[in-house]
Amino acid sequence: MCSVCAVHRPLSDFPSGSRVKIERFCECAGGNCRCRLCALGLTPGTLVEVDSAGPGGCRIKVRGSDLVIGRGMAEKVLASPQT
C-alpha cells in the first residue's frame, strides 16, 4: 500500500449501502488499471453506491449501472463518504 492509500479510504473498505464519491486513484495503480476504471465510468467526482464488498470483489452501482470489480482494483479507487 502506498502513502496515498494510507490517507484515503479505498472503495473496498466501505460497507454495503455506503454512498461514496470517487476522489482519485491510488498512485500505485498502473496505467492499464486507470484506463479500465475510467472506461467503466469510475472517474474522480463520480458518486457510487456500494452494494457489497467481499474478499472476491466489490459490487457497486454507478451512473445507473451495476458493476463488479475485483478487490485489487477496488483497493486502488480512493473515495470519501457522502451523506
mmCIF file of N, CA and C in Angstrom, residues 2-82:
data_model
loop_
_atom_site.group_PDB
_atom_site.id
_atom_site.type_symbol
_atom_site.label_atom_id
_atom_site.label_comp_id
_atom_site.label_asym_id
_atom_site.label_seq_id
_atom_site.Cartn_x
_atom_site.Cartn_y
_atom_site.Cartn_z
ATOM 1 N N CYS A 2 0.612 2.169 -0.896
ATOM 2 C CA CYS A 2 1.423 3.384 -0.975
ATOM 3 C C CYS A 2 0.933 4.417 0.042
ATOM 4 N N SER A 3 1.652 5.528 0.160
ATOM 5 C CA SER A 3 1.310 6.552 1.153
ATOM 6 C C SER A 3 -0.044 7.208 0.874
ATOM 7 N N VAL A 4 -0.443 7.308 -0.386
ATOM 8 C CA VAL A 4 -1.747 7.897 -0.721
ATOM 9 C C VAL A 4 -2.874 6.993 -0.235
ATOM 10 N N CYS A 5 -2.710 5.680 -0.386
ATOM 11 C CA CYS A 5 -3.729 4.733 0.077
ATOM 12 C C CYS A 5 -3.911 4.827 1.589
ATOM 13 N N ALA A 6 -2.844 5.129 2.303
ATOM 14 C CA ALA A 6 -2.919 5.208 3.755
ATOM 15 C C ALA A 6 -3.715 6.427 4.224
ATOM 16 N N VAL A 7 -3.817 7.463 3.398
ATOM 17 C CA VAL A 7 -4.515 8.698 3.778
ATOM 18 C C VAL A 7 -5.998 8.626 3.428
ATOM 19 N N HIS A 8 -6.359 8.074 2.281
ATOM 20 C CA HIS A 8 -7.745 7.990 1.817
ATOM 21 C C HIS A 8 -8.277 6.575 2.025
ATOM 22 N N ARG A 9 -9.602 6.426 1.952
ATOM 23 C CA ARG A 9 -10.209 5.101 2.108
ATOM 24 C C ARG A 9 -10.452 4.454 0.755
ATOM 25 N N PRO A 10 -9.949 3.245 0.574
ATOM 26 C CA PRO A 10 -10.223 2.519 -0.666
ATOM 27 C C PRO A 10 -11.705 2.136 -0.758
ATOM 28 N N LEU A 11 -12.206 2.066 -1.962
ATOM 29 C CA LEU A 11 -13.595 1.686 -2.213
ATOM 30 C C LEU A 11 -13.929 0.346 -1.557
ATOM 31 N N SER A 12 -12.987 -0.562 -1.538
ATOM 32 C CA SER A 12 -13.204 -1.895 -0.974
ATOM 33 C C SER A 12 -13.420 -1.879 0.535
ATOM 34 N N ASP A 13 -13.098 -0.776 1.216
ATOM 35 C CA ASP A 13 -13.242 -0.690 2.675
ATOM 36 C C ASP A 13 -14.621 -0.214 3.129
ATOM 37 N N PHE A 14 -15.451 0.260 2.209
ATOM 38 C CA PHE A 14 -16.758 0.781 2.598
ATOM 39 C C PHE A 14 -17.766 -0.359 2.727
ATOM 40 N N PRO A 15 -18.640 -0.295 3.743
ATOM 41 C CA PRO A 15 -19.643 -1.357 3.918
ATOM 42 C C PRO A 15 -20.785 -1.242 2.908
ATOM 43 N N SER A 16 -21.546 -2.297 2.796
ATOM 44 C CA SER A 16 -22.714 -2.317 1.910
ATOM 45 C C SER A 16 -23.658 -1.175 2.258
ATOM 46 N N GLY A 17 -24.225 -0.555 1.233
ATOM 47 C CA GLY A 17 -25.150 0.548 1.428
ATOM 48 C C GLY A 17 -24.492 1.914 1.493
ATOM 49 N N SER A 18 -23.170 1.958 1.478
ATOM 50 C CA SER A 18 -22.462 3.240 1.541
ATOM 51 C C SER A 18 -22.597 3.997 0.235
ATOM 52 N N ARG A 19 -22.787 5.310 0.347
ATOM 53 C CA ARG A 19 -22.744 6.204 -0.818
ATOM 54 C C ARG A 19 -21.440 6.965 -0.711
ATOM 55 N N VAL A 20 -20.637 6.884 -1.757
ATOM 56 C CA VAL A 20 -19.309 7.497 -1.723
ATOM 57 C C VAL A 20 -19.051 8.294 -2.996
ATOM 58 N N LYS A 21 -18.096 9.192 -2.906
ATOM 59 C CA LYS A 21 -17.641 9.948 -4.077
ATOM 60 C C LYS A 21 -16.207 9.536 -4.365
ATOM 61 N N ILE A 22 -15.951 9.188 -5.612
ATOM 62 C CA ILE A 22 -14.593 8.827 -6.002
ATOM 63 C C ILE A 22 -13.746 10.093 -6.007
ATOM 64 N N GLU A 23 -12.655 10.058 -5.269
ATOM 65 C CA GLU A 23 -11.772 11.212 -5.154
ATOM 66 C C GLU A 23 -10.604 11.136 -6.136
ATOM 67 N N ARG A 24 -9.998 9.955 -6.220
ATOM 68 C CA ARG A 24 -8.828 9.778 -7.085
ATOM 69 C C ARG A 24 -8.450 8.311 -7.130
ATOM 70 N N PHE A 25 -7.449 8.013 -7.918
ATOM 71 C CA PHE A 25 -6.902 6.662 -7.964
ATOM 72 C C PHE A 25 -5.593 6.655 -7.194
ATOM 73 N N CYS A 26 -5.305 5.547 -6.587
ATOM 74 C CA CYS A 26 -4.059 5.385 -5.855
ATOM 75 C C CYS A 26 -2.877 5.548 -6.814
ATOM 76 N N GLU A 27 -1.814 6.141 -6.330
ATOM 77 C CA GLU A 27 -0.620 6.320 -7.161
ATOM 78 C C GLU A 27 -0.003 4.983 -7.566
ATOM 79 N N CYS A 28 -0.304 3.932 -6.809
ATOM 80 C CA CYS A 28 0.250 2.617 -7.139
ATOM 81 C C CYS A 28 -0.547 1.918 -8.247
ATOM 82 N N ALA A 29 -1.660 2.533 -8.703
ATOM 83 C CA ALA A 29 -2.451 1.962 -9.803
ATOM 84 C C ALA A 29 -1.738 2.228 -11.127
ATOM 85 N N GLY A 30 -1.536 1.195 -11.894
ATOM 86 C CA GLY A 30 -0.867 1.335 -13.187
ATOM 87 C C GLY A 30 -1.770 1.968 -14.237
ATOM 88 N N GLY A 31 -1.191 2.312 -15.362
ATOM 89 C CA GLY A 31 -1.930 2.957 -16.447
ATOM 90 C C GLY A 31 -3.076 2.121 -16.972
ATOM 91 N N ASN A 32 -2.867 0.808 -17.106
ATOM 92 C CA ASN A 32 -3.941 -0.063 -17.603
ATOM 93 C C ASN A 32 -5.114 -0.094 -16.635
ATOM 94 N N CYS A 33 -4.817 -0.124 -15.347
ATOM 95 C CA CYS A 33 -5.864 -0.130 -14.321
ATOM 96 C C CYS A 33 -6.655 1.172 -14.376
ATOM 97 N N ARG A 34 -5.965 2.295 -14.459
ATOM 98 C CA ARG A 34 -6.636 3.603 -14.524
ATOM 99 C C ARG A 34 -7.522 3.703 -15.769
ATOM 100 N N CYS A 35 -7.011 3.248 -16.895
ATOM 101 C CA CYS A 35 -7.790 3.284 -18.144
ATOM 102 C C CYS A 35 -9.040 2.423 -18.032
ATOM 103 N N ARG A 36 -8.911 1.257 -17.441
ATOM 104 C CA ARG A 36 -10.053 0.350 -17.286
ATOM 105 C C ARG A 36 -11.111 0.975 -16.378
ATOM 106 N N LEU A 37 -10.676 1.559 -15.270
ATOM 107 C CA LEU A 37 -11.610 2.197 -14.345
ATOM 108 C C LEU A 37 -12.354 3.348 -15.019
ATOM 109 N N CYS A 38 -11.638 4.156 -15.768
ATOM 110 C CA CYS A 38 -12.273 5.274 -16.486
ATOM 111 C C CYS A 38 -13.256 4.766 -17.531
ATOM 112 N N ALA A 39 -12.897 3.691 -18.225
ATOM 113 C CA ALA A 39 -13.785 3.115 -19.236
ATOM 114 C C ALA A 39 -15.076 2.590 -18.611
ATOM 115 N N LEU A 40 -15.007 2.178 -17.349
ATOM 116 C CA LEU A 40 -16.186 1.696 -16.631
ATOM 117 C C LEU A 40 -17.018 2.839 -16.053
ATOM 118 N N GLY A 41 -16.542 4.072 -16.192
ATOM 119 C CA GLY A 41 -17.266 5.224 -15.667
ATOM 120 C C GLY A 41 -16.860 5.621 -14.270
ATOM 121 N N LEU A 42 -15.815 4.998 -13.747
ATOM 122 C CA LEU A 42 -15.339 5.307 -12.399
ATOM 123 C C LEU A 42 -14.276 6.391 -12.478
ATOM 124 N N THR A 43 -14.726 7.629 -12.567
ATOM 125 C CA THR A 43 -13.821 8.767 -12.679
ATOM 126 C C THR A 43 -13.945 9.636 -11.430
ATOM 127 N N PRO A 44 -12.902 10.403 -11.105
ATOM 128 C CA PRO A 44 -12.979 11.289 -9.937
ATOM 129 C C PRO A 44 -14.202 12.207 -10.018
ATOM 130 N N GLY A 45 -14.901 12.315 -8.883
ATOM 131 C CA GLY A 45 -16.113 13.119 -8.803
ATOM 132 C C GLY A 45 -17.392 12.316 -8.957
ATOM 133 N N THR A 46 -17.291 11.075 -9.403
ATOM 134 C CA THR A 46 -18.457 10.226 -9.620
ATOM 135 C C THR A 46 -19.004 9.707 -8.294
ATOM 136 N N LEU A 47 -20.334 9.741 -8.147
ATOM 137 C CA LEU A 47 -20.983 9.178 -6.969
ATOM 138 C C LEU A 47 -21.288 7.706 -7.217
ATOM 139 N N VAL A 48 -21.014 6.891 -6.204
ATOM 140 C CA VAL A 48 -21.133 5.440 -6.311
ATOM 141 C C VAL A 48 -21.846 4.918 -5.067
ATOM 142 N N GLU A 49 -22.657 3.885 -5.238
ATOM 143 C CA GLU A 49 -23.244 3.195 -4.085
ATOM 144 C C GLU A 49 -22.657 1.793 -4.018
ATOM 145 N N VAL A 50 -22.151 1.428 -2.856
ATOM 146 C CA VAL A 50 -21.557 0.105 -2.657
ATOM 147 C C VAL A 50 -22.676 -0.866 -2.311
ATOM 148 N N ASP A 51 -22.875 -1.885 -3.151
ATOM 149 C CA ASP A 51 -23.868 -2.924 -2.869
ATOM 150 C C ASP A 51 -23.290 -3.968 -1.930
ATOM 151 N N SER A 52 -22.081 -4.397 -2.222
ATOM 152 C CA SER A 52 -21.404 -5.362 -1.355
ATOM 153 C C SER A 52 -19.913 -5.335 -1.647
ATOM 154 N N ALA A 53 -19.152 -5.614 -0.610
ATOM 155 C CA ALA A 53 -17.698 -5.703 -0.751
ATOM 156 C C ALA A 53 -17.251 -6.935 0.013
ATOM 157 N N GLY A 54 -16.534 -7.795 -0.654
ATOM 158 C CA GLY A 54 -16.077 -9.019 -0.022
ATOM 159 C C GLY A 54 -14.681 -9.361 -0.483
ATOM 160 N N PRO A 55 -14.209 -10.524 -0.085
ATOM 161 C CA PRO A 55 -12.840 -10.906 -0.435
ATOM 162 C C PRO A 55 -12.617 -11.090 -1.935
ATOM 163 N N GLY A 56 -13.679 -11.366 -2.686
ATOM 164 C CA GLY A 56 -13.527 -11.597 -4.117
ATOM 165 C C GLY A 56 -13.693 -10.374 -4.982
ATOM 166 N N GLY A 57 -14.408 -9.378 -4.484
ATOM 167 C CA GLY A 57 -14.641 -8.197 -5.302
ATOM 168 C C GLY A 57 -15.608 -7.239 -4.645
ATOM 169 N N CYS A 58 -15.986 -6.244 -5.406
ATOM 170 C CA CYS A 58 -16.849 -5.178 -4.908
ATOM 171 C C CYS A 58 -17.952 -4.942 -5.941
ATOM 172 N N ARG A 59 -19.213 -5.070 -5.496
ATOM 173 C CA ARG A 59 -20.350 -4.816 -6.383
ATOM 174 C C ARG A 59 -20.859 -3.412 -6.087
ATOM 175 N N ILE A 60 -20.967 -2.592 -7.141
ATOM 176 C CA ILE A 60 -21.334 -1.189 -6.964
ATOM 177 C C ILE A 60 -22.379 -0.772 -7.988
ATOM 178 N N LYS A 61 -23.048 0.336 -7.688
ATOM 179 C CA LYS A 61 -23.954 0.983 -8.640
ATOM 180 C C LYS A 61 -23.309 2.305 -9.013
ATOM 181 N N VAL A 62 -23.129 2.509 -10.319
ATOM 182 C CA VAL A 62 -22.503 3.740 -10.798
ATOM 183 C C VAL A 62 -23.183 4.177 -12.090
ATOM 184 N N ARG A 63 -23.592 5.425 -12.145
ATOM 185 C CA ARG A 63 -24.216 6.003 -13.340
ATOM 186 C C ARG A 63 -25.369 5.141 -13.876
ATOM 187 N N GLY A 64 -26.169 4.583 -12.963
ATOM 188 C CA GLY A 64 -27.330 3.795 -13.353
ATOM 189 C C GLY A 64 -27.039 2.355 -13.730
ATOM 190 N N SER A 65 -25.805 1.908 -13.569
ATOM 191 C CA SER A 65 -25.436 0.535 -13.921
ATOM 192 C C SER A 65 -24.874 -0.195 -12.713
ATOM 193 N N ASP A 66 -25.051 -1.512 -12.707
ATOM 194 C CA ASP A 66 -24.441 -2.360 -11.687
ATOM 195 C C ASP A 66 -23.126 -2.886 -12.230
ATOM 196 N N LEU A 67 -22.071 -2.773 -11.435
ATOM 197 C CA LEU A 67 -20.746 -3.246 -11.835
ATOM 198 C C LEU A 67 -20.145 -4.098 -10.732
ATOM 199 N N VAL A 68 -19.286 -5.008 -11.127
ATOM 200 C CA VAL A 68 -18.480 -5.763 -10.177
ATOM 201 C C VAL A 68 -17.033 -5.589 -10.598
ATOM 202 N N ILE A 69 -16.207 -5.147 -9.651
ATOM 203 C CA ILE A 69 -14.774 -5.030 -9.930
ATOM 204 C C ILE A 69 -14.020 -5.854 -8.903
ATOM 205 N N GLY A 70 -12.885 -6.382 -9.306
ATOM 206 C CA GLY A 70 -12.070 -7.196 -8.424
ATOM 207 C C GLY A 70 -11.572 -6.414 -7.227
ATOM 208 N N ARG A 71 -11.263 -7.131 -6.168
ATOM 209 C CA ARG A 71 -10.816 -6.490 -4.932
ATOM 210 C C ARG A 71 -9.557 -5.664 -5.150
ATOM 211 N N GLY A 72 -8.601 -6.193 -5.906
ATOM 212 C CA GLY A 72 -7.361 -5.459 -6.149
ATOM 213 C C GLY A 72 -7.611 -4.126 -6.828
ATOM 214 N N MET A 73 -8.531 -4.110 -7.776
ATOM 215 C CA MET A 73 -8.860 -2.866 -8.468
ATOM 216 C C MET A 73 -9.632 -1.930 -7.537
ATOM 217 N N ALA A 74 -10.557 -2.468 -6.749
ATOM 218 C CA ALA A 74 -11.344 -1.652 -5.815
ATOM 219 C C ALA A 74 -10.454 -1.003 -4.758
ATOM 220 N N GLU A 75 -9.364 -1.648 -4.413
ATOM 221 C CA GLU A 75 -8.434 -1.084 -3.431
ATOM 222 C C GLU A 75 -7.685 0.125 -3.976
ATOM 223 N N LYS A 76 -7.668 0.287 -5.274
ATOM 224 C CA LYS A 76 -6.952 1.405 -5.900
ATOM 225 C C LYS A 76 -7.849 2.609 -6.188
ATOM 226 N N VAL A 77 -9.152 2.471 -5.904
ATOM 227 C CA VAL A 77 -10.103 3.575 -6.067
ATOM 228 C C VAL A 77 -10.296 4.215 -4.693
ATOM 229 N N LEU A 78 -9.864 5.455 -4.548
ATOM 230 C CA LEU A 78 -9.941 6.140 -3.261
ATOM 231 C C LEU A 78 -11.177 7.025 -3.233
ATOM 232 N N ALA A 79 -11.954 6.901 -2.157
ATOM 233 C CA ALA A 79 -13.252 7.567 -2.087
ATOM 234 C C ALA A 79 -13.485 8.203 -0.725
ATOM 235 N N SER A 80 -14.504 9.075 -0.685
ATOM 236 C CA SER A 80 -14.920 9.693 0.574
ATOM 237 C C SER A 80 -16.413 9.456 0.760
ATOM 238 N N PRO A 81 -16.860 9.288 2.010
ATOM 239 C CA PRO A 81 -18.283 9.043 2.256
ATOM 240 C C PRO A 81 -19.131 10.265 1.935
ATOM 241 N N GLN A 82 -20.354 10.020 1.454
ATOM 242 C CA GLN A 82 -21.319 11.077 1.151
ATOM 243 C C GLN A 82 -22.562 10.847 1.994
#
